[in-house]
PDB file of C-alpha atoms in Angstrom:
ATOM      1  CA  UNK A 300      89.309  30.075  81.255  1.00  0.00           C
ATOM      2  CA  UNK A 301      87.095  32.562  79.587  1.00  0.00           C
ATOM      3  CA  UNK A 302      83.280  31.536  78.425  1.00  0.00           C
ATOM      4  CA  UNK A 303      82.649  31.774  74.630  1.00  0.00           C
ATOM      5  CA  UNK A 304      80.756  35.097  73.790  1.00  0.00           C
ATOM      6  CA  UNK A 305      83.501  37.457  75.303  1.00  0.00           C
ATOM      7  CA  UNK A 306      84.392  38.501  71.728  1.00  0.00           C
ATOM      8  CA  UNK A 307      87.995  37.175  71.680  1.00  0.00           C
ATOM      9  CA  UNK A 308      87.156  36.242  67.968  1.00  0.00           C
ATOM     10  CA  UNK A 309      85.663  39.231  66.728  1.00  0.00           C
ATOM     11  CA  UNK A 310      88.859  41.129  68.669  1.00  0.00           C
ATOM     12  CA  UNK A 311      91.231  39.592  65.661  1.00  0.00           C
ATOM     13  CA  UNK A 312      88.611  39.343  62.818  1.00  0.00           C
ATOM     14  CA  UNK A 313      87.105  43.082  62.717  1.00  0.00           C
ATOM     15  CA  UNK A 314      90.729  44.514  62.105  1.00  0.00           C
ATOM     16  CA  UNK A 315      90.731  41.695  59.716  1.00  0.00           C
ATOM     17  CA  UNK A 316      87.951  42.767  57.876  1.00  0.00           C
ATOM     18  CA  UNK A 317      89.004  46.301  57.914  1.00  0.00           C
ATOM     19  CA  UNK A 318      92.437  45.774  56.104  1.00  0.00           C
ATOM     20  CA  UNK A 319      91.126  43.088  53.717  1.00  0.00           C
ATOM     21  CA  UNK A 320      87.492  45.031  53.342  1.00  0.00           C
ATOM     22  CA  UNK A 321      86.039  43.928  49.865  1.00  0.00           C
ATOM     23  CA  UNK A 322      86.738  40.968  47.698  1.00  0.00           C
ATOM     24  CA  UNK A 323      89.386  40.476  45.233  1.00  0.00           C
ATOM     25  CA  UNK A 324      88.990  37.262  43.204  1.00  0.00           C
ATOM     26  CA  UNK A 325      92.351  37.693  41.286  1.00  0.00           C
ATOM     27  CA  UNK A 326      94.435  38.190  44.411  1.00  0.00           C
ATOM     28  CA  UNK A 327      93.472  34.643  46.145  1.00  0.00           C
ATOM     29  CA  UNK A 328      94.072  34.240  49.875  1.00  0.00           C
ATOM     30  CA  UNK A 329      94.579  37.320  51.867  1.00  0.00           C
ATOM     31  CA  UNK A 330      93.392  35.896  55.293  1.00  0.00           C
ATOM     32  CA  UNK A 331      94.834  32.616  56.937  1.00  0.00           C
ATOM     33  CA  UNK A 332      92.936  31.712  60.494  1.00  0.00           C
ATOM     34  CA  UNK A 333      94.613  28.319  61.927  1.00  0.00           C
ATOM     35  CA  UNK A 334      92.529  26.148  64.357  1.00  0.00           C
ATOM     36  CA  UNK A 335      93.886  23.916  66.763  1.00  0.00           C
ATOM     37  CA  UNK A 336      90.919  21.903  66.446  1.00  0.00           C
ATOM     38  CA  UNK A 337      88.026  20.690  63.989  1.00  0.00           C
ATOM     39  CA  UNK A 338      84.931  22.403  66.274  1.00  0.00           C
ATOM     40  CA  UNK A 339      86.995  25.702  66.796  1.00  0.00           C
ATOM     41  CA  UNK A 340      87.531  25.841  63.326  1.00  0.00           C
ATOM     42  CA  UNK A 341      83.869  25.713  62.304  1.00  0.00           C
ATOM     43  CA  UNK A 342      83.059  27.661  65.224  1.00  0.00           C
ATOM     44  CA  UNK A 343      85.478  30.381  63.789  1.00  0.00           C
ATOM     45  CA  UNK A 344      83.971  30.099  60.183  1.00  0.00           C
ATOM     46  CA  UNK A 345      80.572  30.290  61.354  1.00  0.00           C
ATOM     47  CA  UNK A 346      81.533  33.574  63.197  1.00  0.00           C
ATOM     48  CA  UNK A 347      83.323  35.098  60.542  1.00  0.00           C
ATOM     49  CA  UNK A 348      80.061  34.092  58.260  1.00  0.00           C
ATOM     50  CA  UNK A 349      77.827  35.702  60.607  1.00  0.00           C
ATOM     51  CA  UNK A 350      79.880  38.772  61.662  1.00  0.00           C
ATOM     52  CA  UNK A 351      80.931  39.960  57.945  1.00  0.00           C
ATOM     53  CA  UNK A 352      77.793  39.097  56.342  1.00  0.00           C
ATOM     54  CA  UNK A 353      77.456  42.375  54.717  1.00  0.00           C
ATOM     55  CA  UNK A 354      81.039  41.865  53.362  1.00  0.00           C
ATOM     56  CA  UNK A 355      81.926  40.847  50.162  1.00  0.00           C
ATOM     57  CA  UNK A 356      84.125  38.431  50.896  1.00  0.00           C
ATOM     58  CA  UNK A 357      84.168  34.481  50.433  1.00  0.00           C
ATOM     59  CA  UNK A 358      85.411  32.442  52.954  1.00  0.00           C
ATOM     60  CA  UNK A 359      86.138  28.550  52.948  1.00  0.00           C
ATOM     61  CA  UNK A 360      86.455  25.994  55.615  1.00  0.00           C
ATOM     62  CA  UNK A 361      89.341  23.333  54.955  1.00  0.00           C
ATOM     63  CA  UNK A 362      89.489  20.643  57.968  1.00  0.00           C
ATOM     64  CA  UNK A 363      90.258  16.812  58.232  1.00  0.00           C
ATOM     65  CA  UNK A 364      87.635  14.586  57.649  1.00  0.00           C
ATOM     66  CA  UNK A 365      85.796  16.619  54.561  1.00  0.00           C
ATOM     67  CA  UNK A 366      86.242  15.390  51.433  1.00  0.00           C
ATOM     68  CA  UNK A 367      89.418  16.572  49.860  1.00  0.00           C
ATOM     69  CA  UNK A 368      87.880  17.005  46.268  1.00  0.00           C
ATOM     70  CA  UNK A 369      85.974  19.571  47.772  1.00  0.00           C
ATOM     71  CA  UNK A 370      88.463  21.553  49.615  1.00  0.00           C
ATOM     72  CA  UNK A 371      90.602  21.671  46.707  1.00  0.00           C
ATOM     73  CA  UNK A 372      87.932  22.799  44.466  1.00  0.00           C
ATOM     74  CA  UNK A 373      87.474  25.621  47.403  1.00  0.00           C
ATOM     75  CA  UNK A 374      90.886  26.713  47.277  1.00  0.00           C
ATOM     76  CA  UNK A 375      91.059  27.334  43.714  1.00  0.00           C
ATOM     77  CA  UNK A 376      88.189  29.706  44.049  1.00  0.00           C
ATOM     78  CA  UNK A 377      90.442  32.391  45.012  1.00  0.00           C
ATOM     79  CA  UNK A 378      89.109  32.973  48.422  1.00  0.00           C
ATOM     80  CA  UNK A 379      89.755  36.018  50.800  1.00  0.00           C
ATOM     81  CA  UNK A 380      89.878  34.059  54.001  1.00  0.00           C
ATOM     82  CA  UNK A 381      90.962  30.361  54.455  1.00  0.00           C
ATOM     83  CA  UNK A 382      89.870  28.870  57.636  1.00  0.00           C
ATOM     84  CA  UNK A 383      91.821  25.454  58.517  1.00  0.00           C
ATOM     85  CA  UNK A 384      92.951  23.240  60.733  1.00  0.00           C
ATOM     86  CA  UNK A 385      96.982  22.730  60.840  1.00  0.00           C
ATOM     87  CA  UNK A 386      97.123  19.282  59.186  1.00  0.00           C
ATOM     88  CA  UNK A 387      94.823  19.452  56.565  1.00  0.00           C
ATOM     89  CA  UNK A 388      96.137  22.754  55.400  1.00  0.00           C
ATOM     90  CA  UNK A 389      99.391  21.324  55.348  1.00  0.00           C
ATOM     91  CA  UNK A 390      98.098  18.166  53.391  1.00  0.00           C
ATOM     92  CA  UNK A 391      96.714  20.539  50.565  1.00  0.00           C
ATOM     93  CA  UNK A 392     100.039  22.791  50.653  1.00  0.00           C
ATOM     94  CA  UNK A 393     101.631  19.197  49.774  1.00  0.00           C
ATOM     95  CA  UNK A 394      99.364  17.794  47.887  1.00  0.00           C
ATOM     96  CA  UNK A 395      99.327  20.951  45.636  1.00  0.00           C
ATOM     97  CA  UNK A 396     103.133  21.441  45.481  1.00  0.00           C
TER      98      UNK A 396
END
């Protein structure tokens, strides 16, 4: 098992960055990254924060156990990059028809 810090993230997001590159509010999602789990997800967000800081692009974080209000209010903010968790993306997709 690798140790965190080997840049296995930043190996999928910088080619990420480079295709999506600047923001786009009219367009929506461009970017779907799909945690297996809650901490990997916010692990994952916090990178993608950190490493594209000087980006123009906004980001959201939609996992169980946040309020749902919020994470639909998120979603129609026409982010670049959604950052979820299987099951509560799924629950949204529903829930939004």
């Amino acid at each position: 098992m690798a140790k965190t810090g080997t840049g296995k993230t930043a190996c999928f997001l910088i080619p990420m960055f480079e295709k999506i590159k600047s923001r786009e509010p009219t367009k929506g999602a461009r970017a779907l990254i799909l945690s297996p789990t809650r901490e990997l997800a916010v692990q994952t967000y916090k990178f993608i924060k950190e490493l594209g800081r000087f980006m123009d692009l906004k980001t959201i974080l939609v996992l169980g156990g946040d309020s749902m209000d919020s994470q639909f209010s998120a979603i129609h903010t026409c982010p670049d990059i959604i950052v979820a968790t299987p099951g509560r993306f799924l629950h949204l997709c529903v829930e939004m028809d």
